[in-house]
């Protein structure tokens, strides 16, 4: 980084630090009640306070609570260091390198406790704070006070702190007003903030859809041009984001916004390519999203591999046809198509094996479903992936392929024929084998 840029950055941040406005909303002027905060979250807040640390509920736990929504999880911010938090709670573990924090575990609920952060600065060693030449934050472990921490948050409505001491809400940077206006606005200069962490572009879409908020114009404006920055984000982190984006009950609207802001192409490049010139692909992908939303609304389970299989299906079909035209028989053509499409896809958004294996099975079973005279129908019905493959067939029919008779056949077959359980043949997959080895437990006495 040039000296000029360093000075600019330092100067810019100093200015912001001094300017961030705070509004305190006393307990009788907001709607947050402790009844709407989970028992474990309250335990963490009170324990931190008792030990003499500052403790605030922050992020979705406050924002969603104020909007009358059920928070997905509870995040806590404190002036205790991760090590101090870790010492205070036996049921906690230190996690993260890029952004160190502590998970306090209560059965299935995890409370995320983060230490107040200060702005990234050149004054610190690379060990605690690091940015690349474009300004992307590679490490963010410089601790600060609450005002500085607020500046590091992404959107103003995410910089709301619920104070367990007097039950007031501390709102920074106009977050309280933005809540009333139902507006999503980045704190600070949007371009700088997206450069620091391009995932914030995806978060903008996710929160806009989830909360029914508009994206304020300066926050929205740079997204289309900056979308390609997402290519620098580790594929595994993007996969986590993809699950959050599409499994929250508003997948259809999310897809439309992601496409509108040119973000979808960075997550699923081949799919976007198909959607550009193939109406059938648009119908299939949109129906998948709508079905996923319906299932979530009806309280049914949704499996990521099903919707991922559908997202990549148009490209798999294209490539498979190519291989068939080159003279390969259907099954090897399908296998090679699956290999190629998955290998390309995981460069953008990693797909763990536990999902890509069933995705392949769904695709390959599409070739077996038309074989209605097979003697192995009972066995096929007993295949652990039959139901998903059948649902996939219905989805294809619903999206315009003429598969009515085939759908009827398999609907009827499930009523008439008793499935034969398939002998389980373990996948010969070295990655899985490795995982099965028992992990060495961390010695509990190593905690200081
Ligand atoms: P939800 O839990 O519903 O996804 P949330 O706002 O709680 O929403 P989290 O991902 O749990 O989001 O993060 C908690 C808080 O941490 C956010 O509200 C925000 O203040 C801060 N935060 C999270 N990710 C970022 C980021 N990439 N950049 C800046 N701040 C972030
Ligand atoms: Mg949260």
Short mmCIF file of C-alpha atoms and ligand atoms in Angstrom, two decimals:
data_model
loop_
_atom_site.label_atom_id
_atom_site.label_comp_id
_atom_site.label_asym_id
_atom_site.label_seq_id
_atom_site.Cartn_x
_atom_site.Cartn_y
_atom_site.Cartn_z
CA UNK A 1 0.00 0.00 0.00
CA UNK A 2 1.32 3.44 -0.88
CA UNK A 3 2.12 5.92 1.86
CA UNK A 4 -0.58 8.25 0.56
CA UNK A 5 -3.16 5.51 0.86
CA UNK A 6 -2.02 4.69 4.36
CA UNK A 7 -2.35 8.30 5.44
CA UNK A 8 -5.71 8.59 3.69
CA UNK A 9 -6.99 5.47 5.37
CA UNK A 10 -5.79 6.47 8.82
CA UNK A 11 -7.11 9.97 8.41
CA UNK A 12 -10.44 8.75 7.04
CA UNK A 13 -10.96 6.36 9.89
CA UNK A 14 -10.04 8.87 12.55
CA UNK A 15 -12.59 11.26 11.20
CA UNK A 16 -15.29 8.61 11.18
CA UNK A 17 -14.39 7.56 14.72
CA UNK A 18 -15.01 11.03 16.03
CA UNK A 19 -18.18 11.55 14.11
CA UNK A 20 -20.27 8.48 14.81
CA UNK A 21 -23.42 9.73 16.55
CA UNK A 22 -25.02 7.81 19.43
CA UNK A 23 -28.65 7.89 20.49
CA UNK A 24 -29.73 6.26 23.75
CA UNK A 25 -33.29 4.96 23.86
CA UNK A 26 -34.43 4.35 27.46
CA UNK A 27 -36.22 1.10 28.38
CA UNK A 28 -39.73 2.59 28.32
CA UNK A 29 -39.29 3.96 24.80
CA UNK A 30 -38.56 0.71 22.98
CA UNK A 31 -40.24 -2.66 22.72
CA UNK A 32 -37.46 -5.03 23.76
CA UNK A 33 -38.38 -7.19 26.68
CA UNK A 34 -36.17 -9.72 28.40
CA UNK A 35 -38.92 -12.29 27.76
CA UNK A 36 -37.93 -12.18 24.10
CA UNK A 37 -34.27 -12.86 24.82
CA UNK A 38 -33.24 -16.47 25.25
CA UNK A 39 -32.30 -17.75 28.67
CA UNK A 40 -28.71 -18.62 27.55
CA UNK A 41 -28.20 -15.14 26.07
CA UNK A 42 -29.34 -13.54 29.35
CA UNK A 43 -27.05 -15.87 31.32
CA UNK A 44 -24.05 -14.78 29.24
CA UNK A 45 -24.90 -11.08 29.58
CA UNK A 46 -25.38 -11.28 33.35
CA UNK A 47 -22.28 -13.39 33.95
CA UNK A 48 -20.12 -10.94 32.01
CA UNK A 49 -21.59 -8.01 33.95
CA UNK A 50 -21.04 -9.77 37.28
CA UNK A 51 -17.40 -10.29 36.39
CA UNK A 52 -17.10 -6.54 35.83
CA UNK A 53 -17.15 -6.47 32.02
CA UNK A 54 -19.40 -4.46 29.73
CA UNK A 55 -22.04 -6.70 28.11
CA UNK A 56 -24.47 -5.84 25.35
CA UNK A 57 -26.80 -7.77 23.11
CA UNK A 58 -26.13 -6.65 19.57
CA UNK A 59 -27.03 -7.37 15.94
CA UNK A 60 -30.00 -9.51 14.95
CA UNK A 61 -30.99 -10.21 18.57
CA UNK A 62 -31.82 -6.51 19.03
CA UNK A 63 -32.88 -5.62 15.48
CA UNK A 64 -35.27 -8.53 14.99
CA UNK A 65 -36.63 -8.17 18.51
CA UNK A 66 -37.55 -4.53 17.84
CA UNK A 67 -39.29 -5.58 14.63
CA UNK A 68 -41.27 -8.28 16.40
CA UNK A 69 -39.41 -11.07 14.56
CA UNK A 70 -37.84 -14.13 16.12
CA UNK A 71 -34.08 -13.61 16.21
CA UNK A 72 -32.16 -16.45 14.52
CA UNK A 73 -29.45 -16.28 17.14
CA UNK A 74 -28.13 -13.99 19.84
CA UNK A 75 -24.85 -12.14 19.57
CA UNK A 76 -23.13 -10.49 22.51
CA UNK A 77 -20.51 -7.74 22.45
CA UNK A 78 -18.19 -7.10 25.37
CA UNK A 79 -14.99 -5.38 26.42
CA UNK A 80 -13.64 -8.70 27.77
CA UNK A 81 -11.04 -10.28 25.48
CA UNK A 82 -11.86 -13.64 23.87
CA UNK A 83 -9.46 -15.31 26.30
CA UNK A 84 -11.20 -13.70 29.29
CA UNK A 85 -14.61 -14.78 28.00
CA UNK A 86 -13.28 -18.26 27.41
CA UNK A 87 -12.07 -18.39 31.01
CA UNK A 88 -15.39 -17.22 32.38
CA UNK A 89 -17.45 -19.94 30.69
CA UNK A 90 -16.56 -23.61 30.95
CA UNK A 91 -18.97 -24.33 28.11
CA UNK A 92 -17.15 -22.06 25.66
CA UNK A 93 -14.62 -22.34 22.87
CA UNK A 94 -12.44 -19.86 21.04
CA UNK A 95 -13.07 -19.83 17.32
CA UNK A 96 -11.94 -18.00 14.18
CA UNK A 97 -8.63 -16.57 13.07
CA UNK A 98 -9.68 -13.77 10.73
CA UNK A 99 -12.14 -12.65 13.39
CA UNK A 100 -11.51 -14.24 16.76
CA UNK A 101 -14.54 -14.79 18.96
CA UNK A 102 -16.02 -17.11 21.57
CA UNK A 103 -18.90 -19.54 21.27
CA UNK A 104 -20.69 -20.25 24.53
CA UNK A 105 -22.59 -23.48 24.06
CA UNK A 106 -25.88 -24.33 25.78
CA UNK A 107 -27.11 -27.59 24.27
CA UNK A 108 -28.21 -26.69 20.75
CA UNK A 109 -28.02 -22.95 21.31
CA UNK A 110 -24.75 -21.12 20.75
CA UNK A 111 -24.21 -17.57 21.97
CA UNK A 112 -21.57 -15.76 19.95
CA UNK A 113 -19.51 -13.40 22.08
CA UNK A 114 -17.33 -10.85 20.27
CA UNK A 115 -14.88 -8.43 21.83
CA UNK A 116 -15.31 -4.77 20.81
CA UNK A 117 -13.22 -4.10 17.70
CA UNK A 118 -11.32 -0.96 16.75
CA UNK A 119 -10.90 0.13 13.12
CA UNK A 120 -8.15 -1.71 11.23
CA UNK A 121 -5.01 0.32 11.48
CA UNK A 122 -1.50 0.37 10.12
CA UNK A 123 -0.22 0.92 13.66
CA UNK A 124 -0.74 -2.71 14.50
CA UNK A 125 1.25 -5.76 13.59
CA UNK A 126 0.05 -8.14 10.88
CA UNK A 127 -0.75 -10.62 13.62
CA UNK A 128 -3.80 -8.70 14.78
CA UNK A 129 -4.86 -6.61 11.80
CA UNK A 130 -4.23 -7.11 8.12
CA UNK A 131 -5.65 -5.73 4.89
CA UNK A 132 -4.63 -6.56 1.34
CA UNK A 133 -3.70 -3.97 -1.28
CA UNK A 134 -7.34 -3.53 -2.28
CA UNK A 135 -8.40 -2.88 1.31
CA UNK A 136 -9.91 -6.29 2.04
CA UNK A 137 -9.68 -7.12 5.72
CA UNK A 138 -7.73 -10.33 6.19
CA UNK A 139 -7.54 -10.15 9.95
CA UNK A 140 -9.58 -8.06 12.33
CA UNK A 141 -8.43 -8.59 15.88
CA UNK A 142 -7.62 -5.12 17.18
CA UNK A 143 -9.77 -4.53 20.22
CA UNK A 144 -11.35 -1.20 21.03
CA UNK A 145 -14.25 0.42 22.82
CA UNK A 146 -17.98 0.28 22.11
CA UNK A 147 -18.06 3.43 19.95
CA UNK A 148 -15.26 2.08 17.77
CA UNK A 149 -16.96 -1.30 17.63
CA UNK A 150 -20.16 0.31 16.32
CA UNK A 151 -18.21 1.78 13.40
CA UNK A 152 -16.94 -1.66 12.43
CA UNK A 153 -20.46 -3.08 12.14
CA UNK A 154 -21.91 -3.32 8.67
CA UNK A 155 -25.39 -1.72 8.62
CA UNK A 156 -26.75 0.98 10.93
CA UNK A 157 -29.61 -1.30 12.01
CA UNK A 158 -27.01 -3.86 13.05
CA UNK A 159 -25.28 -1.32 15.29
CA UNK A 160 -27.95 -1.38 17.98
CA UNK A 161 -26.71 -2.37 21.44
CA UNK A 162 -29.05 -3.51 24.21
CA UNK A 163 -27.53 -2.63 27.55
CA UNK A 164 -28.20 -5.28 30.19
CA UNK A 165 -27.35 -2.77 32.94
CA UNK A 166 -30.28 -0.39 32.43
CA UNK A 167 -32.18 -2.07 29.53
CA UNK A 168 -31.63 0.88 27.23
CA UNK A 169 -30.81 0.58 23.52
CA UNK A 170 -27.74 2.39 22.19
CA UNK A 171 -28.23 3.17 18.50
CA UNK A 172 -25.31 4.40 16.41
CA UNK A 173 -25.04 6.25 13.11
CA UNK A 174 -28.77 6.87 12.71
CA UNK A 175 -29.69 3.20 13.19
CA UNK A 176 -32.77 4.06 15.22
CA UNK A 177 -34.12 6.35 12.47
CA UNK A 178 -33.29 3.75 9.81
CA UNK A 179 -35.36 1.20 11.74
CA UNK A 180 -38.38 3.52 11.53
CA UNK A 181 -37.71 4.19 7.84
CA UNK A 182 -37.19 0.46 7.18
CA UNK A 183 -33.94 1.25 5.49
CA UNK A 184 -30.70 -0.67 5.18
CA UNK A 185 -27.71 1.64 5.17
CA UNK A 186 -24.01 0.85 5.47
CA UNK A 187 -22.02 2.66 8.12
CA UNK A 188 -19.24 4.75 6.54
CA UNK A 189 -18.26 4.93 2.90
CA UNK A 190 -20.02 2.08 1.07
CA UNK A 191 -17.23 1.38 -1.43
CA UNK A 192 -14.61 1.16 1.34
CA UNK A 193 -16.85 -1.07 3.41
CA UNK A 194 -17.52 -3.45 0.49
CA UNK A 195 -13.83 -3.55 -0.34
CA UNK A 196 -13.04 -4.42 3.30
CA UNK A 197 -15.47 -7.32 3.12
CA UNK A 198 -17.32 -8.05 -0.15
CA UNK A 199 -19.67 -10.46 1.66
CA UNK A 200 -21.44 -7.35 2.94
CA UNK A 201 -23.01 -7.08 -0.53
CA UNK A 202 -24.68 -10.45 0.00
CA UNK A 203 -25.68 -9.46 3.50
CA UNK A 204 -27.37 -6.33 2.11
CA UNK A 205 -29.59 -8.51 -0.07
CA UNK A 206 -30.24 -11.03 2.69
CA UNK A 207 -31.31 -8.42 5.23
CA UNK A 208 -33.32 -6.37 2.71
CA UNK A 209 -35.37 -9.47 1.88
CA UNK A 210 -35.62 -10.83 5.41
CA UNK A 211 -36.65 -7.53 6.99
CA UNK A 212 -38.62 -6.11 4.06
CA UNK A 213 -36.30 -3.07 4.10
CA UNK A 214 -35.19 -0.96 1.16
CA UNK A 215 -31.50 -0.61 0.41
CA UNK A 216 -30.54 3.04 0.77
CA UNK A 217 -29.30 4.41 -2.56
CA UNK A 218 -25.63 4.99 -1.66
CA UNK A 219 -25.49 1.52 -0.17
CA UNK A 220 -27.06 0.01 -3.29
CA UNK A 221 -25.22 2.03 -5.95
CA UNK A 222 -21.76 0.39 -5.94
CA UNK A 223 -22.95 -3.22 -5.73
CA UNK A 224 -23.24 -4.04 -9.44
CA UNK A 225 -19.72 -2.82 -10.21
CA UNK A 226 -18.19 -4.33 -7.12
CA UNK A 227 -19.93 -7.73 -7.30
CA UNK A 228 -16.86 -9.43 -8.89
CA UNK A 229 -14.93 -8.78 -5.64
CA UNK A 230 -16.78 -11.77 -4.24
CA UNK A 231 -14.50 -13.95 -6.33
CA UNK A 232 -11.78 -13.25 -3.76
CA UNK A 233 -13.80 -14.70 -0.91
CA UNK A 234 -12.95 -18.29 0.08
CA UNK A 235 -15.45 -20.64 -1.59
CA UNK A 236 -16.28 -22.26 1.76
CA UNK A 237 -17.38 -18.94 3.29
CA UNK A 238 -19.54 -18.24 0.26
CA UNK A 239 -21.19 -21.63 0.63
CA UNK A 240 -22.23 -20.73 4.19
CA UNK A 241 -23.68 -17.48 2.88
CA UNK A 242 -25.54 -19.30 0.10
CA UNK A 243 -27.25 -21.52 2.67
CA UNK A 244 -28.26 -18.47 4.71
CA UNK A 245 -29.53 -16.72 1.58
CA UNK A 246 -31.66 -19.55 0.23
CA UNK A 247 -32.82 -21.40 3.31
CA UNK A 248 -34.42 -18.52 5.17
CA UNK A 249 -37.88 -18.83 3.61
CA UNK A 250 -37.58 -16.10 0.95
CA UNK A 251 -35.44 -17.81 -1.66
CA UNK A 252 -37.44 -16.65 -4.68
CA UNK A 253 -37.24 -12.97 -3.81
CA UNK A 254 -33.59 -13.39 -2.83
CA UNK A 255 -32.79 -14.94 -6.20
CA UNK A 256 -34.43 -12.04 -8.04
CA UNK A 257 -32.54 -9.43 -6.05
CA UNK A 258 -29.24 -11.29 -6.35
CA UNK A 259 -29.70 -11.39 -10.12
CA UNK A 260 -30.75 -7.76 -10.27
CA UNK A 261 -27.55 -6.75 -8.46
CA UNK A 262 -25.36 -9.05 -10.59
CA UNK A 263 -24.37 -11.00 -7.49
CA UNK A 264 -25.86 -14.33 -8.52
CA UNK A 265 -23.35 -14.69 -11.36
CA UNK A 266 -20.47 -14.64 -8.89
CA UNK A 267 -22.06 -17.40 -6.80
CA UNK A 268 -23.35 -19.63 -9.62
CA UNK A 269 -21.67 -18.51 -12.84
CA UNK A 270 -22.83 -21.42 -15.02
CA UNK A 271 -26.40 -21.20 -13.75
CA UNK A 272 -26.58 -17.47 -14.48
CA UNK A 273 -25.31 -18.22 -17.96
CA UNK A 274 -28.15 -20.71 -18.53
CA UNK A 275 -30.75 -18.34 -17.06
CA UNK A 276 -29.76 -15.64 -19.55
CA UNK A 277 -31.02 -17.50 -22.61
CA UNK A 278 -33.17 -20.38 -21.43
CA UNK A 279 -36.71 -19.77 -20.15
CA UNK A 280 -37.08 -23.40 -19.10
CA UNK A 281 -34.04 -23.01 -16.85
CA UNK A 282 -35.57 -19.85 -15.33
CA UNK A 283 -38.81 -21.74 -14.62
CA UNK A 284 -36.97 -24.67 -13.06
CA UNK A 285 -34.81 -22.50 -10.82
CA UNK A 286 -37.67 -20.19 -9.81
CA UNK A 287 -39.96 -23.12 -9.06
CA UNK A 288 -37.22 -24.66 -6.93
CA UNK A 289 -36.99 -21.48 -4.90
CA UNK A 290 -40.77 -21.18 -4.57
CA UNK A 291 -41.07 -24.84 -3.49
CA UNK A 292 -38.26 -24.37 -0.95
CA UNK A 293 -40.08 -21.34 0.49
CA UNK A 294 -43.39 -23.25 0.67
CA UNK A 295 -41.74 -26.13 2.47
CA UNK A 296 -40.12 -23.82 5.01
CA UNK A 297 -43.41 -21.99 5.59
CA UNK A 298 -45.14 -25.34 6.12
CA UNK A 299 -42.47 -26.28 8.69
CA UNK A 300 -41.08 -29.08 6.49
CA UNK A 301 -37.41 -29.86 6.22
CA UNK A 302 -35.36 -28.67 3.26
CA UNK A 303 -32.16 -30.27 2.11
CA UNK A 304 -29.51 -28.07 0.55
CA UNK A 305 -28.56 -30.83 -1.90
CA UNK A 306 -32.01 -30.77 -3.50
CA UNK A 307 -32.01 -27.09 -4.33
CA UNK A 308 -28.34 -27.18 -5.33
CA UNK A 309 -29.07 -30.11 -7.65
CA UNK A 310 -31.83 -28.04 -9.25
CA UNK A 311 -29.68 -24.90 -9.56
CA UNK A 312 -27.02 -26.78 -11.49
CA UNK A 313 -29.34 -29.06 -13.47
CA UNK A 314 -29.69 -26.82 -16.57
CA UNK A 315 -25.90 -26.75 -16.97
CA UNK A 316 -25.58 -30.49 -16.24
CA UNK A 317 -28.11 -31.16 -19.01
CA UNK A 318 -26.25 -28.94 -21.46
CA UNK A 319 -22.92 -30.61 -20.81
CA UNK A 320 -24.45 -34.10 -20.82
CA UNK A 321 -25.99 -33.46 -24.23
CA UNK A 322 -22.59 -32.29 -25.48
CA UNK A 323 -21.00 -35.54 -24.36
CA UNK A 324 -23.79 -37.59 -25.91
CA UNK A 325 -23.32 -35.76 -29.19
CA UNK A 326 -19.68 -36.79 -29.00
CA UNK A 327 -20.86 -40.42 -28.86
CA UNK A 328 -20.80 -41.22 -25.13
CA UNK A 329 -23.66 -43.44 -23.82
CA UNK A 330 -26.12 -41.71 -21.44
CA UNK A 331 -24.72 -42.88 -18.09
CA UNK A 332 -21.06 -42.06 -18.68
CA UNK A 333 -22.17 -38.80 -20.30
CA UNK A 334 -24.10 -37.92 -17.15
CA UNK A 335 -21.18 -38.87 -14.91
CA UNK A 336 -18.75 -36.76 -16.87
CA UNK A 337 -21.18 -33.86 -16.99
CA UNK A 338 -21.63 -34.04 -13.21
CA UNK A 339 -17.85 -34.11 -12.73
CA UNK A 340 -17.30 -31.09 -14.96
CA UNK A 341 -20.14 -28.95 -13.63
CA UNK A 342 -19.26 -29.63 -9.99
CA UNK A 343 -15.56 -29.01 -10.59
CA UNK A 344 -16.39 -25.62 -12.12
CA UNK A 345 -18.95 -24.73 -9.47
CA UNK A 346 -16.76 -25.40 -6.43
CA UNK A 347 -14.32 -22.77 -7.64
CA UNK A 348 -17.01 -20.18 -6.91
CA UNK A 349 -19.02 -21.71 -4.08
CA UNK A 350 -17.63 -24.78 -2.38
CA UNK A 351 -20.07 -27.66 -2.09
CA UNK A 352 -19.12 -30.18 0.60
CA UNK A 353 -19.08 -33.86 -0.39
CA UNK A 354 -22.02 -34.63 1.88
CA UNK A 355 -24.11 -32.54 -0.52
CA UNK A 356 -22.42 -33.17 -3.87
CA UNK A 357 -22.75 -36.96 -3.52
CA UNK A 358 -26.57 -36.91 -3.18
CA UNK A 359 -26.72 -34.22 -5.90
CA UNK A 360 -25.06 -36.63 -8.30
CA UNK A 361 -27.41 -39.40 -7.22
CA UNK A 362 -30.44 -37.24 -7.99
CA UNK A 363 -29.03 -36.41 -11.43
CA UNK A 364 -28.09 -39.98 -12.25
CA UNK A 365 -31.47 -41.27 -11.08
CA UNK A 366 -33.17 -39.03 -13.64
CA UNK A 367 -31.81 -41.45 -16.23
CA UNK A 368 -33.15 -44.45 -14.34
CA UNK A 369 -36.66 -43.12 -13.74
CA UNK A 370 -37.78 -43.55 -17.39
CA UNK A 371 -36.97 -47.26 -17.18
CA UNK A 372 -40.42 -48.26 -15.98
CA UNK A 373 -40.13 -51.86 -17.25
CA UNK A 374 -37.12 -52.59 -15.12
CA UNK A 375 -37.31 -55.62 -12.83
CA UNK A 376 -35.64 -53.59 -10.13
CA UNK A 377 -38.49 -51.17 -9.41
CA UNK A 378 -38.93 -52.32 -5.81
CA UNK A 379 -35.22 -51.91 -5.22
CA UNK A 380 -35.25 -48.49 -6.83
CA UNK A 381 -38.14 -47.43 -4.59
CA UNK A 382 -36.05 -48.43 -1.58
CA UNK A 383 -33.06 -46.32 -2.61
CA UNK A 384 -32.35 -43.70 0.07
CA UNK A 385 -32.40 -41.01 -2.61
CA UNK A 386 -35.53 -42.21 -4.44
CA UNK A 387 -37.84 -39.67 -2.82
CA UNK A 388 -35.57 -36.77 -3.74
CA UNK A 389 -35.18 -38.06 -7.30
CA UNK A 390 -38.97 -38.42 -7.60
CA UNK A 391 -39.55 -34.89 -6.26
CA UNK A 392 -36.97 -33.71 -8.76
CA UNK A 393 -38.90 -35.39 -11.57
CA UNK A 394 -42.08 -33.61 -10.44
CA UNK A 395 -40.18 -30.33 -10.38
CA UNK A 396 -39.01 -30.86 -13.96
CA UNK A 397 -42.58 -31.62 -15.03
CA UNK A 398 -43.91 -28.57 -13.17
CA UNK A 399 -41.28 -26.48 -14.97
CA UNK A 400 -42.42 -27.42 -18.45
CA UNK A 401 -40.93 -30.80 -19.40
CA UNK A 402 -43.59 -33.21 -20.60
CA UNK A 403 -43.15 -35.91 -17.94
CA UNK A 404 -46.75 -36.35 -16.78
CA UNK A 405 -47.03 -40.08 -17.49
CA UNK A 406 -43.73 -40.84 -15.85
CA UNK A 407 -44.70 -38.84 -12.77
CA UNK A 408 -48.01 -40.73 -12.58
CA UNK A 409 -46.21 -44.05 -12.93
CA UNK A 410 -43.92 -43.39 -9.98
CA UNK A 411 -46.69 -41.86 -7.88
CA UNK A 412 -48.70 -45.05 -8.39
CA UNK A 413 -45.68 -47.33 -7.92
CA UNK A 414 -45.13 -45.92 -4.45
CA UNK A 415 -48.70 -46.91 -3.54
CA UNK A 416 -48.62 -50.38 -5.11
CA UNK A 417 -45.15 -51.73 -4.56
CA UNK A 418 -43.34 -52.41 -1.31
CA UNK A 419 -39.86 -50.95 -1.51
CA UNK A 420 -36.97 -53.32 -1.12
CA UNK A 421 -34.35 -51.97 1.22
CA UNK A 422 -31.10 -51.48 -0.64
CA UNK A 423 -28.00 -53.08 0.77
CA UNK A 424 -25.88 -50.14 1.78
CA UNK A 425 -22.66 -49.91 -0.15
CA UNK A 426 -20.38 -47.45 1.59
CA UNK A 427 -19.03 -44.72 -0.62
CA UNK A 428 -15.36 -45.30 -1.38
CA UNK A 429 -14.39 -41.80 -0.62
CA UNK A 430 -11.06 -41.09 0.99
CA UNK A 431 -12.16 -37.66 2.25
CA UNK A 432 -14.98 -39.30 4.19
CA UNK A 433 -12.74 -42.03 5.50
CA UNK A 434 -10.42 -39.49 6.94
CA UNK A 435 -13.27 -37.78 8.70
CA UNK A 436 -14.41 -41.00 10.34
CA UNK A 437 -11.21 -41.34 12.29
CA UNK A 438 -11.90 -40.32 15.90
CA UNK A 439 -10.69 -36.83 16.62
CA UNK A 440 -8.23 -36.26 19.38
CA UNK A 441 -9.99 -34.46 22.18
CA UNK A 442 -8.60 -31.22 23.38
CA UNK A 443 -7.24 -31.69 26.87
CA UNK A 444 -9.64 -29.72 29.09
CA UNK A 445 -6.86 -28.97 31.56
CA UNK A 446 -5.02 -27.05 28.83
CA UNK A 447 -7.44 -24.20 29.44
CA UNK A 448 -5.66 -21.48 31.35
P1 LIG B 1 -28.75 -12.90 11.49
O1 LIG B 1 -28.22 -13.56 12.73
O2 LIG B 1 -30.21 -12.84 11.42
O3 LIG B 1 -28.12 -13.41 10.27
P2 LIG B 1 -27.22 -10.67 12.42
O4 LIG B 1 -27.32 -9.19 12.17
O5 LIG B 1 -27.27 -11.09 13.84
O6 LIG B 1 -28.35 -11.36 11.57
P3 LIG B 1 -24.72 -12.07 12.26
O7 LIG B 1 -24.06 -12.63 11.06
O8 LIG B 1 -25.22 -12.99 13.32
O9 LIG B 1 -25.90 -11.14 11.73
O10 LIG B 1 -23.69 -11.02 12.88
C1 LIG B 1 -23.96 -10.34 14.11
C2 LIG B 1 -23.55 -8.90 13.99
O11 LIG B 1 -22.15 -8.81 13.70
C3 LIG B 1 -24.22 -8.13 12.85
O12 LIG B 1 -25.46 -7.60 13.22
C4 LIG B 1 -23.21 -7.05 12.57
O13 LIG B 1 -23.32 -6.02 13.52
C5 LIG B 1 -21.89 -7.75 12.80
N1 LIG B 1 -21.36 -8.33 11.55
C6 LIG B 1 -21.51 -9.59 11.11
N2 LIG B 1 -20.88 -9.78 9.93
C7 LIG B 1 -20.32 -8.60 9.61
C8 LIG B 1 -19.52 -8.14 8.52
N3 LIG B 1 -19.20 -8.96 7.52
N4 LIG B 1 -19.11 -6.85 8.54
C9 LIG B 1 -19.42 -6.05 9.57
N5 LIG B 1 -20.18 -6.40 10.60
C10 LIG B 1 -20.63 -7.67 10.65
MG1 LIG B 2 -26.99 -13.05 14.55
#
